[in-house]
PDB file of C-alpha atoms in Angstrom:
ATOM      1  CA  MET A   1      69.396 -64.495  12.959  1.00 46.00           C
ATOM      2  CA  ALA A   2      68.441 -60.907  13.387  1.00 48.00           C
ATOM      3  CA  THR A   3      65.569 -59.676  11.261  1.00 50.00           C
ATOM      4  CA  ALA A   4      66.111 -56.757   8.872  1.00 49.00           C
ATOM      5  CA  ARG A   5      64.322 -53.541   9.673  1.00 51.00           C
ATOM      6  CA  PRO A   6      61.636 -52.653   7.189  1.00 50.00           C
ATOM      7  CA  GLY A   7      62.353 -49.857   4.648  1.00 50.00           C
ATOM      8  CA  TRP A   8      59.620 -47.575   5.870  1.00 53.00           C
ATOM      9  CA  SER A   9      61.230 -47.583   9.399  1.00 66.00           C
ATOM     10  CA  ARG A  10      64.609 -46.437   7.984  1.00 70.00           C
ATOM     11  CA  ARG A  11      62.913 -43.658   5.990  1.00 70.00           C
ATOM     12  CA  ALA A  12      61.090 -42.550   9.123  1.00 69.00           C
ATOM     13  CA  GLN A  13      64.357 -42.448  11.082  1.00 72.00           C
ATOM     14  CA  TYR A  14      66.086 -40.469   8.307  1.00 71.00           C
ATOM     15  CA  GLY A  15      63.171 -38.065   8.268  1.00 72.00           C
ATOM     16  CA  LEU A  16      63.329 -37.529  12.025  1.00 75.00           C
ATOM     17  CA  PHE A  17      67.112 -37.047  11.871  1.00 75.00           C
ATOM     18  CA  ILE A  18      66.859 -34.462   9.077  1.00 77.00           C
ATOM     19  CA  SER A  19      64.093 -32.659  10.944  1.00 76.00           C
ATOM     20  CA  PHE A  20      66.250 -32.615  14.051  1.00 77.00           C
ATOM     21  CA  LEU A  21      69.179 -31.193  12.071  1.00 79.00           C
ATOM     22  CA  ALA A  22      66.891 -28.508  10.544  1.00 75.00           C
ATOM     23  CA  VAL A  23      65.610 -27.488  13.969  1.00 74.00           C
ATOM     24  CA  MET A  24      69.141 -27.340  15.378  1.00 80.00           C
ATOM     25  CA  ALA A  25      70.316 -25.304  12.349  1.00 76.00           C
ATOM     26  CA  GLY A  26      67.396 -22.915  12.865  1.00 73.00           C
ATOM     27  CA  ILE A  27      68.249 -22.538  16.542  1.00 80.00           C
ATOM     28  CA  ILE A  28      71.940 -21.933  15.785  1.00 80.00           C
ATOM     29  CA  VAL A  29      71.119 -19.360  13.033  1.00 72.00           C
ATOM     30  CA  GLY A  30      68.711 -17.657  15.410  1.00 69.00           C
ATOM     31  CA  LEU A  31      71.318 -17.474  18.179  1.00 72.00           C
ATOM     32  CA  ILE A  32      73.927 -16.129  15.757  1.00 73.00           C
ATOM     33  CA  LEU A  33      71.523 -13.463  14.573  1.00 66.00           C
ATOM     34  CA  LEU A  34      70.602 -12.591  18.154  1.00 65.00           C
ATOM     35  CA  VAL A  35      74.240 -12.235  19.161  1.00 71.00           C
ATOM     36  CA  LEU A  36      74.997 -10.280  15.981  1.00 63.00           C
ATOM     37  CA  SER A  37      72.090  -7.873  16.668  1.00 64.00           C
ATOM     38  CA  LEU A  38      73.490  -7.232  20.173  1.00 66.00           C
ATOM     39  CA  VAL A  39      77.202  -7.050  19.394  1.00 69.00           C
ATOM     40  CA  ALA A  40      77.165  -5.481  15.888  1.00 64.00           C
ATOM     41  CA  PRO A  41      73.817  -3.833  15.098  1.00 65.00           C
ATOM     42  CA  GLN A  42      75.099  -2.374  11.812  1.00 64.00           C
ATOM     43  CA  GLN A  43      76.195  -5.782  10.550  1.00 64.00           C
ATOM     44  CA  PHE A  44      72.823  -7.171  11.597  1.00 59.00           C
ATOM     45  CA  ASP A  45      71.037  -4.471   9.590  1.00 61.00           C
ATOM     46  CA  ARG A  46      73.082  -5.470   6.537  1.00 66.00           C
ATOM     47  CA  VAL A  47      72.160  -9.130   7.027  1.00 61.00           C
ATOM     48  CA  ARG A  48      68.510  -8.203   7.441  1.00 61.00           C
ATOM     49  CA  GLY A  49      68.644  -6.111   4.241  1.00 59.00           C
ATOM     50  CA  VAL A  50      70.145  -9.061   2.353  1.00 59.00           C
ATOM     51  CA  ALA A  51      67.416 -11.282   3.734  1.00 61.00           C
ATOM     52  CA  LEU A  52      64.799  -8.800   2.573  1.00 55.00           C
ATOM     53  CA  ASP A  53      66.410  -8.698  -0.892  1.00 55.00           C
ATOM     54  CA  VAL A  54      66.266 -12.490  -1.055  1.00 56.00           C
ATOM     55  CA  THR A  55      62.768 -12.959   0.302  1.00 57.00           C
ATOM     56  CA  GLY A  56      61.189  -9.870  -1.306  1.00 54.00           C
ATOM     57  CA  PRO A  57      60.767 -11.312  -4.843  1.00 63.00           C
ATOM     58  CA  ILE A  58      59.537 -14.583  -3.408  1.00 62.00           C
ATOM     59  CA  SER A  59      56.980 -12.751  -1.222  1.00 58.00           C
ATOM     60  CA  GLY A  60      55.937 -10.599  -4.195  1.00 56.00           C
ATOM     61  CA  ALA A  61      55.453 -13.640  -6.405  1.00 61.00           C
ATOM     62  CA  LEU A  62      53.431 -15.381  -3.687  1.00 61.00           C
ATOM     63  CA  HIS A  63      51.335 -12.211  -3.268  1.00 60.00           C
ATOM     64  CA  GLU A  64      50.632 -12.041  -7.001  1.00 63.00           C
ATOM     65  CA  VAL A  65      49.596 -15.670  -7.060  1.00 61.00           C
ATOM     66  CA  THR A  66      47.367 -15.139  -4.044  1.00 64.00           C
ATOM     67  CA  ALA A  67      45.846 -11.963  -5.526  1.00 60.00           C
ATOM     68  CA  THR A  68      45.267 -13.665  -8.891  1.00 65.00           C
ATOM     69  CA  ALA A  69      43.588 -16.628  -7.280  1.00 60.00           C
ATOM     70  CA  GLY A  70      41.493 -14.359  -5.119  1.00 61.00           C
ATOM     71  CA  GLY A  71      40.589 -12.259  -8.152  1.00 61.00           C
ATOM     72  CA  ILE A  72      39.537 -15.352 -10.056  1.00 66.00           C
ATOM     73  CA  PHE A  73      37.235 -16.500  -7.250  1.00 58.00           C
ATOM     74  CA  THR A  74      35.939 -12.966  -6.697  1.00 65.00           C
ATOM     75  CA  GLY A  75      35.321 -12.491 -10.427  1.00 63.00           C
ATOM     76  CA  ALA A  76      33.552 -15.823 -10.676  1.00 63.00           C
ATOM     77  CA  GLY A  77      31.384 -14.864  -7.691  1.00 64.00           C
ATOM     78  CA  ASN A  78      30.609 -11.459  -9.199  1.00 69.00           C
ATOM     79  CA  TYR A  79      29.777 -13.065 -12.565  1.00 67.00           C
ATOM     80  CA  TRP A  80      27.476 -15.545 -10.893  1.00 70.00           C
ATOM     81  CA  ASP A  81      25.751 -12.747  -8.933  1.00 73.00           C
ATOM     82  CA  ALA A  82      25.375 -10.645 -12.115  1.00 75.00           C
ATOM     83  CA  ALA A  83      23.944 -13.623 -14.037  1.00 74.00           C
ATOM     84  CA  SER A  84      21.483 -14.319 -11.235  1.00 76.00           C
ATOM     85  CA  GLN A  85      20.427 -10.664 -11.069  1.00 80.00           C
ATOM     86  CA  ASN A  86      20.081 -10.520 -14.858  1.00 80.00           C
ATOM     87  CA  ALA A  87      17.854 -13.611 -14.883  1.00 78.00           C
ATOM     88  CA  LYS A  88      15.785 -12.132 -12.065  1.00 77.00           C
ATOM     89  CA  LEU A  89      15.417  -8.835 -13.948  1.00 80.00           C
ATOM     90  CA  LYS A  90      14.329 -10.686 -17.092  1.00 76.00           C
ATOM     91  CA  ARG A  91      11.692 -12.573 -15.121  1.00 74.00           C
ATOM     92  CA  GLU A  92      10.463  -9.358 -13.535  1.00 75.00           C
ATOM     93  CA  ARG A  93      10.393  -7.626 -16.947  1.00 74.00           C
ATOM     94  CA  THR A  94       8.384 -10.479 -18.477  1.00 73.00           C
ATOM     95  CA  ALA A  95       5.917 -10.416 -15.588  1.00 71.00           C
ATOM     96  CA  MET A  96       5.626  -6.617 -15.834  1.00 72.00           C
ATOM     97  CA  LEU A  97       4.942  -6.770 -19.601  1.00 67.00           C
ATOM     98  CA  GLN A  98       2.296  -9.401 -19.029  1.00 66.00           C
ATOM     99  CA  ARG A  99       0.653  -7.250 -16.370  1.00 64.00           C
ATOM    100  CA  MET A 100       0.774  -4.244 -18.723  1.00 66.00           C
ATOM    101  CA  VAL A 101      -0.922  -6.238 -21.502  1.00 59.00           C
ATOM    102  CA  GLU A 102      -3.580  -7.460 -19.098  1.00 55.00           C
ATOM    103  CA  ALA A 103      -4.141  -3.948 -17.741  1.00 61.00           C
ATOM    104  CA  LYS A 104      -4.403  -2.565 -21.283  1.00 56.00           C
ATOM    105  CA  ALA A 105      -6.938  -5.217 -22.246  1.00 51.00           C
ATOM    106  CA  ILE A 106      -8.987  -4.537 -19.120  1.00 57.00           C
ATOM    107  CA  PHE A 107      -8.802  -0.813 -19.805  1.00 57.00           C
ATOM    108  CA  GLN A 108     -10.009  -1.245 -23.372  1.00 54.00           C
ATOM    109  CA  GLU A 109     -12.844  -3.512 -22.307  1.00 52.00           C
ATOM    110  CA  ASN A 110     -13.872  -1.037 -19.600  1.00 58.00           C
ATOM    111  CA  GLN A 111     -13.833   1.758 -22.196  1.00 58.00           C
ATOM    112  CA  GLN A 112     -16.060  -0.281 -24.503  1.00 54.00           C
ATOM    113  CA  LEU A 113     -18.428  -1.162 -21.683  1.00 53.00           C
ATOM    114  CA  LYS A 114     -18.592   2.481 -20.606  1.00 54.00           C
ATOM    115  CA  ALA A 115     -19.322   3.582 -24.170  1.00 55.00           C
ATOM    116  CA  THR A 116     -21.994   0.899 -24.504  1.00 51.00           C
ATOM    117  CA  LEU A 117     -23.672   2.012 -21.288  1.00 56.00           C
ATOM    118  CA  GLN A 118     -23.606   5.622 -22.443  1.00 57.00           C
ATOM    119  CA  LEU A 119     -25.115   4.578 -25.766  1.00 53.00           C
ATOM    120  CA  ARG A 120     -27.827   2.678 -23.926  1.00 51.00           C
ATOM    121  CA  GLU A 121     -28.566   5.736 -21.810  1.00 49.00           C
ATOM    122  CA  ARG A 122     -28.950   7.877 -24.920  1.00 52.00           C
ATOM    123  CA  GLU A 123     -31.040   5.256 -26.731  1.00 53.00           C
ATOM    124  CA  ARG A 124     -34.260   4.955 -24.729  1.00 53.00           C
ATOM    125  CA  THR A 125     -35.456   2.064 -26.927  1.00 75.00           C
ATOM    126  CA  THR A 126     -32.556  -0.280 -26.112  1.00 78.00           C
ATOM    127  CA  LEU A 127     -33.899  -3.741 -25.291  1.00 83.00           C
ATOM    128  CA  ALA A 128     -30.830  -5.686 -24.230  1.00 88.00           C
ATOM    129  CA  THR A 129     -27.078  -5.450 -23.803  1.00 87.00           C
ATOM    130  CA  GLY A 130     -24.827  -8.450 -24.355  1.00 87.00           C
ATOM    131  CA  ARG A 131     -21.285  -9.544 -24.917  1.00 87.00           C
ATOM    132  CA  ILE A 132     -20.109 -10.739 -28.324  1.00 86.00           C
ATOM    133  CA  VAL A 133     -18.742 -14.139 -27.373  1.00 84.00           C
ATOM    134  CA  GLY A 134     -17.740 -15.377 -30.843  1.00 78.00           C
ATOM    135  CA  SER A 135     -17.720 -14.615 -34.549  1.00 75.00           C
ATOM    136  CA  SER A 136     -16.872 -16.409 -37.798  1.00 74.00           C
ATOM    137  CA  PHE A 137     -13.771 -15.399 -39.766  1.00 64.00           C
ATOM    138  CA  ASN A 138     -12.855 -18.219 -42.149  1.00 65.00           C
ATOM    139  CA  SER A 139     -16.421 -19.020 -43.260  1.00 70.00           C
ATOM    140  CA  PRO A 140     -17.977 -17.142 -46.210  1.00 71.00           C
ATOM    141  CA  ARG A 141     -21.010 -16.604 -43.955  1.00 83.00           C
ATOM    142  CA  ARG A 142     -20.414 -13.958 -41.321  1.00 88.00           C
ATOM    143  CA  PHE A 143     -22.112 -14.453 -37.966  1.00 90.00           C
ATOM    144  CA  ALA A 144     -21.567 -13.500 -34.339  1.00 89.00           C
ATOM    145  CA  ILE A 145     -22.973 -14.870 -31.106  1.00 91.00           C
ATOM    146  CA  LEU A 146     -24.451 -12.370 -28.650  1.00 91.00           C
ATOM    147  CA  SER A 147     -25.024 -13.274 -24.975  1.00 90.00           C
ATOM    148  CA  ALA A 148     -28.604 -11.997 -24.939  1.00 90.00           C
ATOM    149  CA  GLY A 149     -31.722 -13.916 -25.934  1.00 91.00           C
ATOM    150  CA  THR A 150     -35.504 -14.021 -25.788  1.00 92.00           C
ATOM    151  CA  SER A 151     -35.398 -13.826 -22.000  1.00 92.00           C
ATOM    152  CA  ASP A 152     -33.953 -10.337 -22.490  1.00 90.00           C
ATOM    153  CA  GLY A 153     -36.586  -9.332 -25.048  1.00 90.00           C
ATOM    154  CA  VAL A 154     -34.493 -10.116 -28.151  1.00 91.00           C
ATOM    155  CA  ARG A 155     -36.460 -11.091 -31.273  1.00 91.00           C
ATOM    156  CA  ILE A 156     -35.532 -12.105 -34.811  1.00 91.00           C
ATOM    157  CA  GLY A 157     -34.937  -9.136 -37.110  1.00 89.00           C
ATOM    158  CA  MET A 158     -33.810  -6.650 -34.500  1.00 91.00           C
ATOM    159  CA  PRO A 159     -30.747  -4.503 -35.300  1.00 93.00           C
ATOM    160  CA  VAL A 160     -27.578  -4.850 -33.254  1.00 93.00           C
ATOM    161  CA  ARG A 161     -25.085  -2.041 -32.811  1.00 90.00           C
ATOM    162  CA  SER A 162     -22.101  -1.061 -30.688  1.00 88.00           C
ATOM    163  CA  PRO A 163     -20.657   2.357 -29.767  1.00 84.00           C
ATOM    164  CA  SER A 164     -18.460   2.111 -32.913  1.00 85.00           C
ATOM    165  CA  GLY A 165     -21.277   1.440 -35.352  1.00 89.00           C
ATOM    166  CA  LEU A 166     -23.715  -1.077 -36.800  1.00 92.00           C
ATOM    167  CA  VAL A 167     -22.937  -4.727 -36.107  1.00 93.00           C
ATOM    168  CA  GLY A 168     -25.815  -6.526 -37.883  1.00 93.00           C
ATOM    169  CA  ARG A 169     -29.236  -7.977 -37.151  1.00 93.00           C
ATOM    170  CA  ILE A 170     -30.664 -10.899 -35.209  1.00 93.00           C
ATOM    171  CA  ILE A 171     -31.441 -13.935 -37.358  1.00 92.00           C
ATOM    172  CA  ASP A 172     -31.817 -16.573 -34.638  1.00 92.00           C
ATOM    173  CA  ALA A 173     -32.750 -16.078 -30.993  1.00 91.00           C
ATOM    174  CA  GLY A 174     -32.425 -18.566 -28.156  1.00 91.00           C
ATOM    175  CA  THR A 175     -33.342 -18.083 -24.546  1.00 92.00           C
ATOM    176  CA  LEU A 176     -29.899 -16.888 -23.431  1.00 91.00           C
ATOM    177  CA  ALA A 177     -28.035 -16.154 -26.671  1.00 92.00           C
ATOM    178  CA  SER A 178     -28.685 -14.974 -30.219  1.00 92.00           C
ATOM    179  CA  ARG A 179     -27.079 -15.296 -33.627  1.00 92.00           C
ATOM    180  CA  VAL A 180     -26.249 -12.042 -35.395  1.00 92.00           C
ATOM    181  CA  LEU A 181     -25.917 -11.707 -39.177  1.00 93.00           C
ATOM    182  CA  LEU A 182     -22.975  -9.330 -39.540  1.00 93.00           C
ATOM    183  CA  ILE A 183     -23.053  -6.438 -41.974  1.00 93.00           C
ATOM    184  CA  SER A 184     -20.072  -8.005 -43.794  1.00 91.00           C
ATOM    185  CA  ASP A 185     -22.137 -11.068 -44.814  1.00 92.00           C
ATOM    186  CA  ARG A 186     -23.056 -11.267 -48.521  1.00 92.00           C
ATOM    187  CA  SER A 187     -26.741 -11.565 -47.813  1.00 91.00           C
ATOM    188  CA  ASN A 188     -26.873  -8.421 -45.668  1.00 91.00           C
ATOM    189  CA  ILE A 189     -27.928  -5.429 -47.777  1.00 92.00           C
ATOM    190  CA  ILE A 190     -28.249  -2.103 -45.969  1.00 93.00           C
ATOM    191  CA  PRO A 191     -29.834   1.117 -47.322  1.00 93.00           C
ATOM    192  CA  ALA A 192     -27.286   3.794 -46.485  1.00 93.00           C
ATOM    193  CA  ARG A 193     -25.892   7.144 -47.460  1.00 91.00           C
ATOM    194  CA  MET A 194     -22.603   8.997 -47.391  1.00 90.00           C
ATOM    195  CA  LEU A 195     -21.985  11.227 -44.405  1.00 89.00           C
ATOM    196  CA  ARG A 196     -20.340  13.697 -46.757  1.00 88.00           C
ATOM    197  CA  GLY A 197     -23.066  15.111 -48.961  1.00 86.00           C
ATOM    198  CA  GLY A 198     -25.791  12.674 -47.949  1.00 88.00           C
ATOM    199  CA  ILE A 199     -25.700  10.792 -51.282  1.00 90.00           C
ATOM    200  CA  PRO A 200     -27.831   7.584 -51.023  1.00 93.00           C
ATOM    201  CA  VAL A 201     -25.896   4.351 -51.473  1.00 93.00           C
ATOM    202  CA  ILE A 202     -26.305   0.619 -50.984  1.00 94.00           C
ATOM    203  CA  ALA A 203     -23.970  -1.253 -48.627  1.00 95.00           C
ATOM    204  CA  GLN A 204     -23.579  -5.013 -49.049  1.00 94.00           C
ATOM    205  CA  GLY A 205     -21.238  -7.428 -47.343  1.00 92.00           C
ATOM    206  CA  ARG A 206     -18.558  -9.174 -49.389  1.00 91.00           C
ATOM    207  CA  GLY A 207     -18.149 -12.230 -47.165  1.00 87.00           C
ATOM    208  CA  ASP A 208     -14.462 -11.454 -46.455  1.00 87.00           C
ATOM    209  CA  GLY A 209     -14.866  -8.924 -43.646  1.00 87.00           C
ATOM    210  CA  THR A 210     -15.337  -5.944 -45.991  1.00 92.00           C
ATOM    211  CA  ILE A 211     -18.341  -4.125 -47.418  1.00 94.00           C
ATOM    212  CA  SER A 212     -19.112  -3.099 -50.977  1.00 94.00           C
ATOM    213  CA  VAL A 213     -20.807   0.278 -51.357  1.00 95.00           C
ATOM    214  CA  ARG A 214     -22.509   1.404 -54.598  1.00 93.00           C
ATOM    215  CA  PRO A 215     -24.256   4.679 -55.409  1.00 91.00           C
ATOM    216  CA  LEU A 216     -27.873   4.610 -56.546  1.00 87.00           C
ATOM    217  CA  GLU A 217     -27.017   6.999 -59.355  1.00 82.00           C
ATOM    218  CA  VAL A 218     -25.207   5.147 -62.085  1.00 78.00           C
ATOM    219  CA  GLY A 219     -22.434   6.780 -64.111  1.00 76.00           C
ATOM    220  CA  ARG A 220     -20.231   8.456 -61.535  1.00 82.00           C
ATOM    221  CA  ASN A 221     -18.232   7.427 -58.521  1.00 88.00           C
ATOM    222  CA  PRO A 222     -18.777   9.877 -55.654  1.00 89.00           C
ATOM    223  CA  PHE A 223     -16.581   8.095 -53.096  1.00 91.00           C
ATOM    224  CA  LYS A 224     -13.248   9.179 -51.637  1.00 91.00           C
ATOM    225  CA  ARG A 225     -10.904   7.306 -49.351  1.00 92.00           C
ATOM    226  CA  GLY A 226     -11.960   7.911 -45.751  1.00 91.00           C
ATOM    227  CA  ASP A 227     -15.622   8.559 -46.506  1.00 92.00           C
ATOM    228  CA  ILE A 228     -17.950   7.417 -43.711  1.00 92.00           C
ATOM    229  CA  ILE A 229     -21.068   5.405 -44.660  1.00 92.00           C
ATOM    230  CA  ILE A 230     -24.085   5.652 -42.338  1.00 91.00           C
ATOM    231  CA  THR A 231     -27.565   4.135 -42.300  1.00 91.00           C
ATOM    232  CA  SER A 232     -30.306   6.089 -44.047  1.00 89.00           C
ATOM    233  CA  GLY A 233     -33.313   4.650 -42.193  1.00 85.00           C
ATOM    234  CA  THR A 234     -34.873   3.542 -45.477  1.00 86.00           C
ATOM    235  CA  GLY A 235     -36.582   0.168 -45.209  1.00 85.00           C
ATOM    236  CA  GLY A 236     -37.546   0.612 -41.601  1.00 85.00           C
ATOM    237  CA  LEU A 237     -35.153  -1.932 -40.078  1.00 88.00           C
ATOM    238  CA  TYR A 238     -32.053   0.078 -39.149  1.00 89.00           C
ATOM    239  CA  PRO A 239     -32.414   3.506 -37.519  1.00 87.00           C
ATOM    240  CA  PRO A 240     -30.819   6.390 -39.432  1.00 88.00           C
ATOM    241  CA  LEU A 241     -27.425   7.983 -38.751  1.00 88.00           C
ATOM    242  CA  VAL A 242     -25.754   4.824 -37.426  1.00 90.00           C
ATOM    243  CA  PRO A 243     -22.135   4.551 -38.656  1.00 91.00           C
ATOM    244  CA  ILE A 244     -21.535   1.522 -40.885  1.00 93.00           C
ATOM    245  CA  ALA A 245     -18.088   1.590 -42.498  1.00 93.00           C
ATOM    246  CA  ARG A 246     -15.161   3.685 -43.743  1.00 93.00           C
ATOM    247  CA  VAL A 247     -14.102   3.670 -47.403  1.00 94.00           C
ATOM    248  CA  VAL A 248     -10.597   2.245 -47.883  1.00 94.00           C
ATOM    249  CA  LYS A 249     -10.442   1.522 -51.624  1.00 92.00           C
ATOM    250  CA  LEU A 250     -12.149   2.760 -54.816  1.00 92.00           C
ATOM    251  CA  ASP A 251     -13.166   0.594 -57.765  1.00 87.00           C
ATOM    252  CA  ASP A 252     -14.826   1.327 -61.104  1.00 82.00           C
ATOM    253  CA  ASP A 253     -18.360   2.118 -59.964  1.00 84.00           C
ATOM    254  CA  GLY A 254     -18.141   2.105 -56.176  1.00 91.00           C
ATOM    255  CA  ALA A 255     -15.844   1.455 -53.286  1.00 94.00           C
ATOM    256  CA  ILE A 256     -14.797  -1.086 -50.671  1.00 94.00           C
ATOM    257  CA  ALA A 257     -15.187  -0.172 -46.991  1.00 95.00           C
ATOM    258  CA  LEU A 258     -14.221  -1.652 -43.648  1.00 93.00           C
ATOM    259  CA  PRO A 259     -16.884  -2.004 -40.916  1.00 93.00           C
ATOM    260  CA  LEU A 260     -16.396   0.434 -38.058  1.00 90.00           C
ATOM    261  CA  ALA A 261     -17.721  -2.135 -35.567  1.00 88.00           C
ATOM    262  CA  ASP A 262     -15.302  -5.054 -35.907  1.00 83.00           C
ATOM    263  CA  PRO A 263     -16.627  -8.091 -33.981  1.00 81.00           C
ATOM    264  CA  SER A 264     -13.049  -9.216 -33.291  1.00 77.00           C
ATOM    265  CA  THR A 265     -12.370  -6.090 -31.261  1.00 78.00           C
ATOM    266  CA  THR A 266     -15.905  -5.342 -30.037  1.00 79.00           C
ATOM    267  CA  SER A 267     -16.786  -6.753 -26.656  1.00 80.00           C
ATOM    268  CA  PHE A 268     -20.307  -5.423 -26.034  1.00 85.00           C
ATOM    269  CA  ALA A 269     -23.328  -4.590 -28.191  1.00 89.00           C
ATOM    270  CA  ILE A 270     -26.900  -3.540 -27.722  1.00 89.00           C
ATOM    271  CA  VAL A 271     -30.110  -4.777 -29.347  1.00 92.00           C
ATOM    272  CA  GLU A 272     -32.738  -2.261 -30.455  1.00 90.00           C
ATOM    273  CA  PRO A 273     -36.223  -2.661 -31.851  1.00 89.00           C
ATOM    274  CA  PRO A 274     -36.486  -1.974 -35.581  1.00 87.00           C
ATOM    275  CA  PHE A 275     -36.836   1.611 -36.682  1.00 83.00           C
ATOM    276  CA  GLU A 276     -40.299   0.689 -38.007  1.00 79.00           C
ATOM    277  CA  PRO A 277     -41.996  -2.287 -36.277  1.00 68.00           C
ATOM    278  CA  GLU A 278     -43.364  -3.557 -39.598  1.00 65.00           C
ATOM    279  CA  ALA A 279     -39.851  -4.638 -40.500  1.00 51.00           C
ATOM    280  CA  VAL A 280     -39.900  -7.284 -37.774  1.00 49.00           C
ATOM    281  CA  ALA A 281     -43.005  -8.862 -39.277  1.00 60.00           C
ATOM    282  CA  ALA A 282     -41.311  -8.951 -42.684  1.00 54.00           C
ATOM    283  CA  GLU A 283     -38.211 -10.659 -41.242  1.00 50.00           C
ATOM    284  CA  SER A 284     -40.292 -13.170 -39.275  1.00 54.00           C
ATOM    285  CA  ALA A 285     -42.222 -14.015 -42.447  1.00 58.00           C
ATOM    286  CA  GLY A 286     -39.060 -15.476 -43.971  1.00 51.00           C
ATOM    287  CA  ALA A 287     -36.960 -12.627 -45.238  1.00 47.00           C
ATOM    288  CA  GLU A 288     -34.007 -13.521 -43.022  1.00 45.00           C
ATOM    289  CA  PRO A 289     -31.434 -15.938 -44.429  1.00 43.00           C
ATOM    290  CA  GLU A 290     -31.240 -19.418 -43.024  1.00 42.00           C
ATOM    291  CA  ALA A 291     -28.282 -20.190 -40.837  1.00 40.00           C
ATOM    292  CA  PRO A 292     -26.037 -22.948 -42.155  1.00 38.00           C
TER     293      PRO A 292
END
C-alpha cells in the first residue's frame, strides 16, 4: 500500500508551483511591456502613467511611514542627547558653584589674614597671632579657642583683638592654645566710650552674642542706632580706641549692640600686652572668671 505524502510536502509543492506561475506571469508581462514600448510607444506611455497613478499613493504612504519611523528614532536620539547634555551642564554648574564658594571663602580668609598682618605691623607690641579655631554659641558663657599659647608669649589677662575690633581677653593659657573670654560674655565688663561725642559708657556682655551699653550719666539716653562703641583705655587692660560694637537697638536707659569682631566670621586674631602692665597682675591675682 502506498504511503500518503505528508501535508507539509503538498504545501511546499503548491508554494513552488505558485512561485513558478508568478515568475512566468512577470516574464510575460515584462515581454508584453517591452514589445508595447517598441511597437506603440504612446500606448506604453499611457500604461506607464496608469502604473504611476496606481503605485504613487502606495509609494507616498510607504514614504510617510518611513519618514515617521525615522523621525521617531531621530527625535528619541535627539531627546536622549539633550537629556545627557542637560545632566552634564547641571553637573558642571554644581561643580562651578562649589568652586566659586570655595574661592570666595579663601578670598575672605586671605583678606582677614592680610588685615591681621597689617594690624600687627602697626601694633609694635603685638605678642602673638593665632587662628580662632572654635567658639561657644549655645552656652550662656562665651568663649573662644585661640591657636596661640604660652610658647608664643601669651599670658592670662592679655587682650585679644582682630582687624574688626575687640575680641576679648585671655583667661586660660596652654602651651599651644588659649581660652578667650569674649566681650559678649556676661562677666566681661569693658570701660568704653561712644565714638560720636566721646561720652563714657560701660559695655557688658549679655551672654547671647550681644552687648549691653549704659551711659555713666544717669537720666538720659545718648545712643542712636548705628553708634560705634570703642574702648576708652580706662582700667589699664584694653588699649584705647579699639572698636567694640555697633548699636542696633535702644532701650529705656541704654542700648544693645552687636560686636564688630564676630568669632563665627573671624579667622585670625592677635594678642597684645595690657595697656598698663599692672592689669595683668590684677587678673593673675584672681580677677578673671573661672572657666566652667
